[in-house]
Structures are given as structure tokens and as C-alpha cells.
């Protein structure tokens, strides 16, 4: 029996029997069975189309034909490890180097974001001769033991903070200690890092690295104030450590204005190590660490080989090259800037109408909508956020929440997400928040126009509109 002919209930029963429940499903009460993806859309076993607003792995679009073709063609010829000379790996390193500041000129190829961050940790420790790490509160950097230890998002629910890990506050100007009315939140939040470093040093600890996502995502789609990273890097480097920018969620043009999100922090800011994953391979397991000659030389000086069986294979590099080609050819970085600012504008209009929309923040196609109980306390509207997400799902729009209060709707769709998609999603959100019967009015008009442009195979009766409800 072909896998996609099995009924949803049968798949769920098999999954429950054979897979650990630690491997969670989206929408556990009514999971979706997805059998096909194309562009910014995913299709269930009945053929219903969902707009994917969260998959930043399918960066240039689900199953992009040029990426699929590149993998297929290279698979037909050769796929082996990187111990042989091959042009794909050097071509790919060269292409990546053109996107980065000149100093970041040595590359390691791996298979996952976690592997990349684990290697970054090894590089930092080897280079500095120090052991400790400063991280941002609520951060997530991967699922390996080493990374759970530097991910407050995880270790708080496990065996807690190790003595070599030091946590600085999220540079969150909406909920943190220094807010939008502070004269210089970048310096104020960086001083918090300095304080954390000094207190570690007083205990005799030595800082190897500061790890941060260039835009913290699980922390609640946070946009650190510009100038924060250079200030932090100053404090960390004076303590003998290095700055690691985790671009696993936010790199490769997502922020629109720049190719890398750390570049939002200032033209001259250069991290010592940059880690890449997710979007880099459009779904194929590819990851990369870029660093400076100095850091790489220190690692080489151990004399120990770095070998990674699949990392940098000819197929992985062909895929990585194809992703860069598509980004260029389809001008997706500029597209992200344009669609992202349009989406921000539409969401901003909704904020004036719905007091539950506390803060709309974002850059390019990385946007967070912070739902609050009331403006005075900014208390997270967690249940309401859950409700909105489940209603959007009923409307065939896939979104999820994040942030410490799990109240931030996060938008990080494939980069081909369109103006029309933005209009449609916001119209649906408006209808849900207004509690309009059937989401009529502007919402329906947009829905109708977007249905006109759907492939005829799309069952229109599957695109139901939200039931009435009011916040
Ligand atoms: C910021 C960040 N870093 C690292 C990782 C780990 O990547 P992977 O799941 O590919 O190991 C993730 C995954 O969600 C992430 O969001």
C-alpha cells in the first residue's frame, strides 16, 4: 500500500505505537497528515491546501524543482564523503564566502544545526582555552547534550543550569527590563552581559563564548536593538571569549535588508563564528560553520582530524548551491523585504483595531505578533494565542506560537510567501479576532480573490471560514 493511501487514523495509530511521544506533532488533538508540498503550500491526504507561515526550512519553497533536480542529478553521478577532492564542496564554500564578511573565510560542512553549534562550541573552547558560555535567556541552540546545556528553553525543564553556563536577559524591548522608551536599550542590555561575565569571573570562571541567535525565535521573535551585538562582542572579547552568531533560523536573506541577520547590528559587526542550518538545504540535511583563520588554525593545532561522514557530500553541496542559485534568480531576499514590510503594515492596521495585538515586530519575513491580555500589564494572552492558531488551522493557515508566554504568533514562511498570502492571512486573523460570523466582509473578499488563483484541483469547500467568536 502506498503510504499516502493509508488513512489518517491508521497513520496516527502506527505512529503512536512505533514512535516516542517525545517526538511531538503539531495540533496533537487533530494532527494534519501532509503528503505534498509546493512553494508556500502544503497539501493533506484529501488534497486540502494549507498556507505554510512557519516553515523556514523550505526556504525557497517546498520541493523547489531546481533544488530537487540538483540533488537528483548529483545523486545519479556520485555521493561520497569529503575526503576526496570534489568541485562541489569548494564551489559551495566559495559561494558562501561571497555572502559573508571577508574575515569569515574557513568553512566546515555538517548535517544539522545542532552539529553546527556543537562544533562552534568546540572551536570556541579550543581557540580561547576557556570553557564557559554566556547565552540569552529562553534560547534554543539544538538537541545535542552540549546544546541542551546552553539552551535555557530546554535545561529549565531538565536538570537545570550547569556551573559553566551563564544566562543574560533577552534584549526584548517590549517585555524586558529596558523597553522602547529607554534612551539606549542596546547599551543597557549589553551591560547586562557585562554584569553576567563579571559575576562569572569573580567565581574564577573563564568565558569561551557568547552564543546568540541573531534574532531570537523561540524567545518570542525578538529583534535585538541595533548596536547590541557589537557592544556585547566588546565585553565578551575583553573577557577572552568569542561571539557565535546562530543564523540557523534567520540566515539566507530572510531579513530582507541583508543576507545575514547579524548584519542588522551594524555594517562593521563581524561575529567570530557563524552557524547555519535549516534553510541552507531547503529540507536536505545540510549545515555549515564559518569562522576566521585564527579560530580554525587553533582547532587544527590539536592535530585531530575533523571528519563528518555525510557533511559536505557532493549531493549536499549541489543542493546548497542550488538554494543560492534560486535565491538569486528569484530575488527572494528583495521579495522578503517587500512582502515582509507589507505584512507588517497590514498587521499594524489590525493592531489599531484589536487591543489583543500588543506588539508587532519583525524584519523581512521574520515577524512576531505578541498577544496580550491588556496594554497596562502586557500579560501574555497564552490561551487566546492557542485559540487563534487553532482557528487559523481551521482556515487552512499554519502558524505556531513561541516566546516564554507562548503568546507570540510567529511568521517565518518560505521566502516565496506572496503579497496575496499576506493579505489573506491577515484578513483571516481579523475575522477571527472580530468574531464576524463566517469572517465576512473584507476577509471574504480576499479569500474569494485568492481562491480564484488556486489550482482548479483545490477543493473550495475545504477552505472553511472561522466560526464566530470574540475576544
Ligand atoms: C536557533 C536554532 N539553533 C539550532 C537548532 C538546531 O538545529 P537542528 O534541529 O537542525 O539540529 C535549531 C532548531 O530548531 C534552532 O532553532
Tab-separated table of C-alpha atoms and ligand atoms in Angstrom:
chain	number	residue	atom	x	y	z
A	1	UNK	CA	0.000	0.000	0.000
A	2	UNK	CA	1.355	3.424	-0.937
A	3	UNK	CA	1.989	5.433	2.223
A	4	UNK	CA	-0.298	8.269	1.110
A	5	UNK	CA	-3.232	5.870	0.646
A	6	UNK	CA	-3.249	4.965	4.312
A	7	UNK	CA	-5.990	6.766	6.211
A	8	UNK	CA	-5.016	9.456	8.677
A	9	UNK	CA	-6.301	7.489	11.661
A	10	UNK	CA	-4.234	4.442	10.672
A	11	UNK	CA	-1.094	6.562	10.299
A	12	UNK	CA	-1.705	8.124	13.693
A	13	UNK	CA	-2.223	4.723	15.316
A	14	UNK	CA	1.014	3.382	13.806
A	15	UNK	CA	2.897	6.475	14.837
A	16	UNK	CA	1.614	6.223	18.403
A	17	UNK	CA	2.684	2.585	18.519
A	18	UNK	CA	6.127	2.959	16.944
A	19	UNK	CA	7.411	6.440	17.740
A	20	UNK	CA	8.158	8.004	21.080
A	21	UNK	CA	5.605	10.515	22.254
A	22	UNK	CA	8.567	12.811	22.920
A	23	UNK	CA	8.522	13.368	19.150
A	24	UNK	CA	5.544	15.684	19.147
A	25	UNK	CA	3.030	16.549	16.491
A	26	UNK	CA	1.661	19.952	15.630
A	27	UNK	CA	-2.004	20.110	16.671
A	28	UNK	CA	-1.895	16.878	18.728
A	29	UNK	CA	-5.702	16.804	19.201
A	30	UNK	CA	-6.190	16.764	15.441
A	31	UNK	CA	-2.871	16.305	13.653
A	32	UNK	CA	-2.548	17.056	9.953
A	33	UNK	CA	-1.313	14.445	7.509
A	34	UNK	CA	0.723	16.264	4.902
A	35	UNK	CA	1.510	14.343	1.735
A	36	UNK	CA	2.767	17.018	-0.652
A	37	UNK	CA	4.349	20.438	-0.625
A	38	UNK	CA	4.833	23.069	-3.265
A	39	UNK	CA	6.087	26.622	-2.841
A	40	UNK	CA	4.477	28.086	0.279
A	41	UNK	CA	1.689	25.492	0.298
A	42	UNK	CA	1.270	22.054	1.831
A	43	UNK	CA	-1.447	19.556	0.958
A	44	UNK	CA	-3.095	16.957	3.138
A	45	UNK	CA	-4.192	13.470	2.105
A	46	UNK	CA	-7.572	14.853	0.995
A	47	UNK	CA	-5.946	17.465	-1.230
A	48	UNK	CA	-6.722	20.433	1.027
A	49	UNK	CA	-4.233	23.245	0.686
A	50	UNK	CA	-2.630	24.910	3.687
A	51	UNK	CA	-0.663	28.152	3.590
A	52	UNK	CA	2.572	27.463	5.403
A	53	UNK	CA	3.504	30.506	7.511
A	54	UNK	CA	6.115	28.810	9.685
A	55	UNK	CA	8.406	26.593	7.678
A	56	UNK	CA	11.685	28.412	7.407
A	57	UNK	CA	13.383	25.171	6.308
A	58	UNK	CA	11.586	25.051	2.955
A	59	UNK	CA	13.333	28.367	2.409
A	60	UNK	CA	12.934	28.804	-1.347
A	61	UNK	CA	9.658	26.871	-1.353
A	62	UNK	CA	8.660	23.283	-0.677
A	63	UNK	CA	10.140	20.888	-3.238
A	64	UNK	CA	11.599	23.660	-5.381
A	65	UNK	CA	12.151	21.973	-8.766
A	66	UNK	CA	15.684	23.346	-9.244
A	67	UNK	CA	16.784	22.125	-5.814
A	68	UNK	CA	15.173	18.713	-6.345
A	69	UNK	CA	16.779	18.461	-9.775
A	70	UNK	CA	20.236	19.417	-8.437
A	71	UNK	CA	20.037	16.660	-5.793
A	72	UNK	CA	18.760	14.125	-8.302
A	73	UNK	CA	21.419	14.859	-10.904
A	74	UNK	CA	24.257	14.677	-8.381
A	75	UNK	CA	22.795	11.517	-6.829
A	76	UNK	CA	22.976	9.848	-10.228
A	77	UNK	CA	26.688	10.544	-10.510
A	78	UNK	CA	28.329	10.376	-7.104
A	79	UNK	CA	27.671	10.814	-3.424
A	80	UNK	CA	30.536	10.173	-1.068
A	81	UNK	CA	32.401	11.766	1.807
A	82	UNK	CA	34.579	14.855	1.701
A	83	UNK	CA	37.922	13.009	1.907
A	84	UNK	CA	38.165	13.028	-1.894
A	85	UNK	CA	38.713	16.101	-3.994
A	86	UNK	CA	35.443	17.321	-5.458
A	87	UNK	CA	34.459	20.646	-7.003
A	88	UNK	CA	31.060	20.937	-5.338
A	89	UNK	CA	32.472	21.470	-1.862
A	90	UNK	CA	34.987	24.115	-2.921
A	91	UNK	CA	32.495	25.846	-5.214
A	92	UNK	CA	29.998	25.927	-2.396
A	93	UNK	CA	32.492	27.270	0.160
A	94	UNK	CA	33.472	29.942	-2.352
A	95	UNK	CA	29.861	30.956	-2.990
A	96	UNK	CA	29.106	31.146	0.739
A	97	UNK	CA	32.241	33.193	1.356
A	98	UNK	CA	30.937	35.834	-1.071
A	99	UNK	CA	27.899	36.369	1.170
A	100	UNK	CA	29.942	36.841	4.356
A	101	UNK	CA	32.422	39.405	5.687
A	102	UNK	CA	35.926	38.630	4.380
A	103	UNK	CA	37.216	37.509	7.803
A	104	UNK	CA	34.778	34.567	7.899
A	105	UNK	CA	36.641	32.535	5.342
A	106	UNK	CA	37.008	28.969	6.681
A	107	UNK	CA	34.092	26.527	6.339
A	108	UNK	CA	33.061	23.222	7.900
A	109	UNK	CA	30.102	21.300	6.491
A	110	UNK	CA	27.757	19.244	8.619
A	111	UNK	CA	24.233	17.804	8.634
A	112	UNK	CA	22.199	19.732	11.177
A	113	UNK	CA	22.008	22.954	13.097
A	114	UNK	CA	22.825	21.075	16.286
A	115	UNK	CA	26.012	19.671	14.780
A	116	UNK	CA	26.978	23.165	13.669
A	117	UNK	CA	26.502	24.669	17.130
A	118	UNK	CA	28.294	21.764	18.791
A	119	UNK	CA	31.286	22.309	16.524
A	120	UNK	CA	31.110	26.070	17.218
A	121	UNK	CA	31.378	25.263	20.910
A	122	UNK	CA	34.428	23.047	20.327
A	123	UNK	CA	36.067	25.702	18.139
A	124	UNK	CA	35.444	28.419	20.727
A	125	UNK	CA	36.853	26.342	23.562
A	126	UNK	CA	39.897	25.267	21.608
A	127	UNK	CA	40.663	28.800	20.418
A	128	UNK	CA	40.173	30.554	23.754
A	129	UNK	CA	41.362	27.849	26.112
A	130	UNK	CA	38.276	28.714	28.193
A	131	UNK	CA	35.229	26.599	28.915
A	132	UNK	CA	32.236	28.746	29.897
A	133	UNK	CA	29.406	30.051	27.755
A	134	UNK	CA	27.120	33.068	28.055
A	135	UNK	CA	23.693	32.597	26.467
A	136	UNK	CA	20.491	34.567	26.222
A	137	UNK	CA	17.535	33.621	28.348
A	138	UNK	CA	14.953	31.373	26.613
A	139	UNK	CA	17.459	30.463	23.885
A	140	UNK	CA	17.444	27.188	21.989
A	141	UNK	CA	20.590	26.087	20.178
A	142	UNK	CA	19.988	22.403	19.463
A	143	UNK	CA	19.206	18.944	20.726
A	144	UNK	CA	22.685	17.513	21.484
A	145	UNK	CA	23.662	17.186	25.156
A	146	UNK	CA	26.178	20.005	24.795
A	147	UNK	CA	23.482	22.295	23.383
A	148	UNK	CA	20.703	21.405	25.785
A	149	UNK	CA	23.186	22.658	28.389
A	150	UNK	CA	23.334	26.080	26.693
A	151	UNK	CA	19.597	26.258	25.920
A	152	UNK	CA	17.620	27.716	28.860
A	153	UNK	CA	14.469	26.906	26.863
A	154	UNK	CA	15.281	23.216	27.483
A	155	UNK	CA	17.516	22.923	30.530
A	156	UNK	CA	14.996	24.714	32.756
A	157	UNK	CA	12.729	21.654	32.341
A	158	UNK	CA	15.576	19.174	32.791
A	159	UNK	CA	18.463	19.104	35.244
A	160	UNK	CA	18.976	22.872	35.319
A	161	UNK	CA	21.800	25.271	34.658
A	162	UNK	CA	25.367	23.952	34.655
A	163	UNK	CA	28.028	25.934	36.519
A	164	UNK	CA	29.757	26.766	33.222
A	165	UNK	CA	26.640	28.347	31.703
A	166	UNK	CA	25.722	31.973	32.343
A	167	UNK	CA	22.388	33.443	31.287
A	168	UNK	CA	21.875	37.065	30.212
A	169	UNK	CA	18.458	38.647	29.727
A	170	UNK	CA	16.845	38.623	26.305
A	171	UNK	CA	17.271	42.011	24.644
A	172	UNK	CA	13.494	42.316	24.438
A	173	UNK	CA	12.402	45.951	24.255
A	174	UNK	CA	8.724	45.053	24.622
A	175	UNK	CA	8.762	42.941	27.796
A	176	UNK	CA	12.307	43.079	29.144
A	177	UNK	CA	13.768	45.462	31.740
A	178	UNK	CA	14.745	48.076	29.095
A	179	UNK	CA	11.860	48.918	26.810
A	180	UNK	CA	11.024	51.087	23.832
A	181	UNK	CA	11.154	54.222	25.981
A	182	UNK	CA	14.748	53.569	27.123
A	183	UNK	CA	17.268	56.017	25.614
A	184	UNK	CA	19.779	53.305	24.701
A	185	UNK	CA	18.499	49.735	25.144
A	186	UNK	CA	21.403	48.282	23.103
A	187	UNK	CA	23.978	49.526	25.606
A	188	UNK	CA	21.725	48.749	28.587
A	189	UNK	CA	21.195	45.102	27.549
A	190	UNK	CA	24.872	44.726	26.647
A	191	UNK	CA	25.759	45.980	30.148
A	192	UNK	CA	23.704	43.078	31.480
A	193	UNK	CA	26.009	40.721	29.574
A	194	UNK	CA	28.991	42.530	31.051
A	195	UNK	CA	27.483	42.084	34.514
A	196	UNK	CA	26.957	38.354	33.886
A	197	UNK	CA	30.547	38.000	32.654
A	198	UNK	CA	31.978	39.878	35.658
A	199	UNK	CA	29.998	37.809	38.101
A	200	UNK	CA	31.246	34.596	36.424
A	201	UNK	CA	34.822	35.880	36.535
A	202	UNK	CA	34.505	36.676	40.226
A	203	UNK	CA	33.859	32.961	40.725
A	204	UNK	CA	37.001	32.134	38.765
A	205	UNK	CA	35.139	31.153	35.569
A	206	UNK	CA	36.564	31.880	32.117
A	207	UNK	CA	34.365	32.758	29.176
A	208	UNK	CA	34.864	30.854	25.921
A	209	UNK	CA	31.873	32.196	24.001
A	210	UNK	CA	28.695	34.175	23.809
A	211	UNK	CA	26.056	32.312	21.794
A	212	UNK	CA	23.026	34.105	20.410
A	213	UNK	CA	20.543	33.671	17.637
A	214	UNK	CA	20.904	36.778	15.510
A	215	UNK	CA	17.136	37.181	16.031
A	216	UNK	CA	15.930	35.025	18.940
A	217	UNK	CA	12.986	32.968	17.716
A	218	UNK	CA	11.794	30.625	20.470
A	219	UNK	CA	12.385	33.584	22.778
A	220	UNK	CA	9.412	35.220	21.029
A	221	UNK	CA	10.569	36.565	17.644
A	222	UNK	CA	12.802	39.161	19.289
A	223	UNK	CA	14.560	41.928	17.351
A	224	UNK	CA	17.602	42.966	19.421
A	225	UNK	CA	18.205	46.717	19.296
A	226	UNK	CA	20.793	47.689	16.658
A	227	UNK	CA	24.236	48.069	18.150
A	228	UNK	CA	23.636	45.444	20.855
A	229	UNK	CA	25.837	42.743	19.305
A	230	UNK	CA	28.900	44.978	18.775
A	231	UNK	CA	28.664	46.133	22.403
A	232	UNK	CA	28.291	42.551	23.644
A	233	UNK	CA	31.161	41.390	21.422
A	234	UNK	CA	33.356	44.044	23.044
A	235	UNK	CA	32.578	42.741	26.546
A	236	UNK	CA	32.988	39.105	25.525
A	237	UNK	CA	36.252	39.611	23.636
A	238	UNK	CA	37.713	41.588	26.538
A	239	UNK	CA	36.916	38.537	28.682
A	240	UNK	CA	38.832	36.367	26.185
A	241	UNK	CA	35.762	34.825	24.533
A	242	UNK	CA	34.354	34.721	21.014
A	243	UNK	CA	30.994	35.761	19.576
A	244	UNK	CA	28.925	32.995	17.952
A	245	UNK	CA	26.000	34.099	15.772
A	246	UNK	CA	23.438	31.335	15.324
A	247	UNK	CA	21.841	32.036	11.926
A	248	UNK	CA	20.134	28.648	11.755
A	249	UNK	CA	16.630	30.122	11.705
A	250	UNK	CA	17.227	33.543	10.271
A	251	UNK	CA	20.012	33.472	7.678
A	252	UNK	CA	19.992	33.350	3.879
A	253	UNK	CA	18.161	36.593	3.115
A	254	UNK	CA	15.156	36.081	5.375
A	255	UNK	CA	15.552	39.516	6.951
A	256	UNK	CA	15.338	41.123	3.531
A	257	UNK	CA	17.655	44.058	4.003
A	258	UNK	CA	20.693	41.838	4.462
A	259	UNK	CA	21.696	38.286	3.644
A	260	UNK	CA	22.626	37.593	7.287
A	261	UNK	CA	20.597	38.753	10.260
A	262	UNK	CA	23.712	39.697	12.265
A	263	UNK	CA	24.284	42.411	9.633
A	264	UNK	CA	21.256	44.255	11.060
A	265	UNK	CA	23.502	45.017	14.008
A	266	UNK	CA	25.808	47.351	12.096
A	267	UNK	CA	27.799	47.344	8.874
A	268	UNK	CA	31.095	46.631	10.621
A	269	UNK	CA	29.943	43.955	13.018
A	270	UNK	CA	31.601	40.580	12.363
A	271	UNK	CA	31.000	37.556	14.616
A	272	UNK	CA	33.901	35.155	15.176
A	273	UNK	CA	31.784	32.137	14.262
A	274	UNK	CA	28.550	31.874	12.279
A	275	UNK	CA	26.421	28.719	12.303
A	276	UNK	CA	23.943	27.867	9.533
A	277	UNK	CA	21.308	25.155	9.144
A	278	UNK	CA	17.620	24.671	8.313
A	279	UNK	CA	17.114	26.951	5.279
A	280	UNK	CA	20.601	26.255	3.894
A	281	UNK	CA	19.469	22.984	2.271
A	282	UNK	CA	15.743	23.673	1.727
A	283	UNK	CA	14.935	20.479	3.635
A	284	UNK	CA	18.009	18.424	2.713
A	285	UNK	CA	20.192	17.911	5.817
A	286	UNK	CA	22.950	20.466	5.312
A	287	UNK	CA	24.628	22.738	7.857
A	288	UNK	CA	27.734	24.874	7.983
A	289	UNK	CA	30.083	26.650	10.344
A	290	UNK	CA	32.010	29.663	9.064
A	291	UNK	CA	34.850	31.106	11.078
A	292	UNK	CA	38.065	33.076	10.946
A	293	UNK	CA	41.520	31.791	10.035
A	294	UNK	CA	42.651	32.351	13.624
A	295	UNK	CA	39.905	30.172	15.137
A	296	UNK	CA	40.347	27.441	12.521
A	297	UNK	CA	44.141	27.382	12.970
A	298	UNK	CA	43.771	26.887	16.727
A	299	UNK	CA	41.477	23.914	16.103
A	300	UNK	CA	43.886	22.440	13.535
A	301	UNK	CA	46.735	22.796	16.019
A	302	UNK	CA	45.332	19.904	18.058
A	303	UNK	CA	46.291	17.645	15.162
A	304	UNK	CA	42.943	15.869	15.499
A	305	UNK	CA	41.018	15.319	12.279
A	306	UNK	CA	37.518	16.752	11.901
A	307	UNK	CA	35.588	14.092	9.998
A	308	UNK	CA	31.881	14.126	9.313
A	309	UNK	CA	30.619	11.201	7.219
A	310	UNK	CA	27.856	12.996	5.351
A	311	UNK	CA	28.823	16.631	5.878
A	312	UNK	CA	29.853	18.361	2.649
A	313	UNK	CA	28.954	15.442	0.385
A	314	UNK	CA	28.680	16.241	-3.345
A	315	UNK	CA	24.885	15.963	-3.100
A	316	UNK	CA	24.621	18.252	-0.061
A	317	UNK	CA	26.816	20.848	-1.717
A	318	UNK	CA	24.872	20.595	-5.002
A	319	UNK	CA	21.704	21.256	-3.004
A	320	UNK	CA	23.304	24.179	-1.156
A	321	UNK	CA	24.480	25.692	-4.439
A	322	UNK	CA	21.023	25.285	-5.967
A	323	UNK	CA	19.427	27.085	-2.989
A	324	UNK	CA	21.802	30.019	-3.507
A	325	UNK	CA	21.024	29.995	-7.252
A	326	UNK	CA	17.273	30.120	-6.623
A	327	UNK	CA	17.637	32.887	-4.034
A	328	UNK	CA	19.485	34.953	-6.634
A	329	UNK	CA	17.413	34.069	-9.660
A	330	UNK	CA	14.072	34.676	-7.966
A	331	UNK	CA	15.408	37.672	-5.987
A	332	UNK	CA	13.909	36.209	-2.855
A	333	UNK	CA	15.806	38.452	-0.460
A	334	UNK	CA	14.259	41.574	-2.022
A	335	UNK	CA	10.918	39.747	-2.160
A	336	UNK	CA	11.156	39.010	1.595
A	337	UNK	CA	11.814	42.694	2.272
A	338	UNK	CA	8.800	43.747	0.207
A	339	UNK	CA	6.293	41.124	1.403
A	340	UNK	CA	7.554	41.389	4.984
A	341	UNK	CA	7.007	45.136	5.172
A	342	UNK	CA	3.571	44.753	3.572
A	343	UNK	CA	2.645	42.101	6.141
A	344	UNK	CA	3.924	44.328	8.961
A	345	UNK	CA	1.822	47.186	7.627
A	346	UNK	CA	-1.333	45.057	7.436
A	347	UNK	CA	-0.732	43.694	10.920
A	348	UNK	CA	-0.101	47.231	12.182
A	349	UNK	CA	-3.537	48.255	10.871
A	350	UNK	CA	-5.054	45.363	12.823
A	351	UNK	CA	-3.306	46.496	15.993
A	352	UNK	CA	-5.307	49.700	15.917
A	353	UNK	CA	-8.476	47.608	15.793
A	354	UNK	CA	-7.746	44.714	18.177
A	355	UNK	CA	-6.262	45.559	21.618
A	356	UNK	CA	-5.136	41.932	21.984
A	357	UNK	CA	-2.399	42.674	19.433
A	358	UNK	CA	0.197	44.125	21.788
A	359	UNK	CA	3.306	44.325	19.684
A	360	UNK	CA	4.005	43.655	16.032
A	361	UNK	CA	7.724	43.263	15.469
A	362	UNK	CA	9.762	41.941	12.643
A	363	UNK	CA	12.115	42.334	9.797
A	364	UNK	CA	11.696	40.789	6.359
A	365	UNK	CA	9.833	37.511	6.675
A	366	UNK	CA	10.608	37.076	10.366
A	367	UNK	CA	7.681	38.571	12.240
A	368	UNK	CA	6.152	38.149	15.690
A	369	UNK	CA	2.708	39.194	16.866
A	370	UNK	CA	2.700	39.457	20.653
A	371	UNK	CA	-0.786	38.826	22.053
A	372	UNK	CA	-1.560	40.479	25.382
A	373	UNK	CA	-4.343	40.469	27.944
A	374	UNK	CA	-4.102	44.240	28.381
A	375	UNK	CA	-1.718	47.026	27.462
A	376	UNK	CA	-1.037	48.120	31.054
A	377	UNK	CA	0.451	44.790	32.179
A	378	UNK	CA	1.328	43.306	28.785
A	379	UNK	CA	0.428	39.963	30.319
A	380	UNK	CA	0.803	37.218	27.685
A	381	UNK	CA	-2.526	36.117	26.183
A	382	UNK	CA	-1.493	32.475	26.006
A	383	UNK	CA	-4.858	30.724	25.708
A	384	UNK	CA	-6.028	33.306	23.195
A	385	UNK	CA	-2.897	32.699	21.112
A	386	UNK	CA	-3.614	28.949	21.144
A	387	UNK	CA	-7.156	29.674	20.119
A	388	UNK	CA	-6.093	31.910	17.224
A	389	UNK	CA	-3.636	29.293	15.982
A	390	UNK	CA	-6.260	26.556	16.031
A	391	UNK	CA	-8.806	28.767	14.271
A	392	UNK	CA	-6.259	29.699	11.636
A	393	UNK	CA	-5.638	25.999	11.115
A	394	UNK	CA	-9.370	25.515	10.516
A	395	UNK	CA	-8.922	28.178	7.870
A	396	UNK	CA	-6.024	26.251	6.319
A	397	UNK	CA	-3.328	28.573	7.600
A	398	UNK	CA	-0.446	27.051	9.542
A	399	UNK	CA	1.115	29.212	12.196
A	400	UNK	CA	2.549	28.490	15.628
A	401	UNK	CA	3.340	30.324	18.840
A	402	UNK	CA	6.549	30.945	20.727
A	403	UNK	CA	8.040	33.093	23.455
A	404	UNK	CA	8.231	32.413	27.199
A	405	UNK	CA	4.468	33.001	27.482
A	406	UNK	CA	3.750	31.025	24.292
A	407	UNK	CA	1.710	34.005	23.184
A	408	UNK	CA	3.678	35.231	20.179
A	409	UNK	CA	2.331	34.257	16.770
A	410	UNK	CA	5.368	33.647	14.614
A	411	UNK	CA	5.577	34.227	10.915
A	412	UNK	CA	8.584	32.745	9.159
A	413	UNK	CA	7.187	31.307	5.949
A	414	UNK	CA	9.011	30.033	2.887
A	415	UNK	CA	10.510	33.047	1.115
A	416	UNK	CA	8.068	32.796	-1.787
A	417	UNK	CA	5.183	33.758	0.549
A	418	UNK	CA	3.251	36.312	-1.500
A	419	UNK	CA	1.534	39.654	-1.027
A	420	UNK	CA	-1.725	37.847	-1.647
A	421	UNK	CA	-0.919	35.302	1.051
A	422	UNK	CA	-0.155	38.154	3.454
A	423	UNK	CA	-3.497	39.816	2.696
A	424	UNK	CA	-5.381	36.557	3.051
A	425	UNK	CA	-3.775	35.572	6.357
A	426	UNK	CA	-4.318	38.990	7.923
A	427	UNK	CA	-7.932	39.076	6.726
A	428	UNK	CA	-8.489	35.713	8.404
A	429	UNK	CA	-6.810	36.888	11.590
A	430	UNK	CA	-9.047	39.963	11.558
A	431	UNK	CA	-12.162	37.823	11.069
A	432	UNK	CA	-11.174	35.527	13.939
A	433	UNK	CA	-10.390	38.393	16.319
A	434	UNK	CA	-13.557	40.268	15.346
A	435	UNK	CA	-15.693	37.180	15.666
A	436	UNK	CA	-17.510	38.040	12.466
A	437	UNK	CA	-19.979	35.312	11.551
A	438	UNK	CA	-18.189	33.391	8.844
A	439	UNK	CA	-15.481	36.052	8.765
A	440	UNK	CA	-17.483	38.069	6.272
A	441	UNK	CA	-16.585	41.402	4.753
A	442	UNK	CA	-13.050	42.270	3.770
A	443	UNK	CA	-11.886	38.824	4.815
A	444	UNK	CA	-14.212	37.056	2.429
A	445	UNK	CA	-13.330	39.312	-0.465
A	446	UNK	CA	-9.670	38.498	-0.076
A	447	UNK	CA	-10.452	34.817	0.368
A	448	UNK	CA	-12.501	34.823	-2.817
A	449	UNK	CA	-9.796	36.540	-4.808
A	450	UNK	CA	-7.157	34.153	-3.530
A	451	UNK	CA	-9.372	31.169	-4.347
A	452	UNK	CA	-9.599	32.440	-7.917
A	453	UNK	CA	-5.878	31.997	-8.243
A	454	UNK	CA	-5.773	28.498	-6.731
A	455	UNK	CA	-5.160	25.485	-8.909
A	456	UNK	CA	-8.523	24.003	-10.023
A	457	UNK	CA	-7.669	20.813	-8.132
A	458	UNK	CA	-8.236	22.701	-4.901
A	459	UNK	CA	-11.447	21.650	-3.156
A	460	UNK	CA	-13.041	25.016	-2.357
A	461	UNK	CA	-15.347	23.544	0.246
A	462	UNK	CA	-12.293	22.650	2.357
A	463	UNK	CA	-11.461	26.350	2.832
A	464	UNK	CA	-13.990	27.000	5.591
A	465	UNK	CA	-14.200	30.270	7.398
A	466	UNK	CA	-13.884	30.786	11.128
A	467	UNK	CA	-16.903	30.381	13.367
A	468	UNK	CA	-17.942	33.468	15.314
A	469	UNK	CA	-16.093	34.230	18.492
A	470	UNK	CA	-14.985	37.334	20.283
A	471	UNK	CA	-12.055	38.311	22.457
B	1	LIG	C1	18.253	28.667	16.600
B	1	LIG	C2	18.439	27.202	16.413
B	1	LIG	N1	19.674	26.678	16.537
B	1	LIG	C3	19.885	25.365	16.377
B	1	LIG	C4	18.846	24.498	16.096
B	1	LIG	C5	19.109	23.026	15.928
B	1	LIG	O1	19.001	22.668	14.600
B	1	LIG	P1	18.663	21.132	14.186
B	1	LIG	O2	17.289	20.843	14.633
B	1	LIG	O3	18.847	21.157	12.686
B	1	LIG	O4	19.692	20.281	14.836
B	1	LIG	C6	17.560	24.993	15.980
B	1	LIG	C7	16.422	24.091	15.673
B	1	LIG	O5	15.262	24.378	15.858
B	1	LIG	C8	17.348	26.386	16.146
B	1	LIG	O6	16.124	26.914	16.047
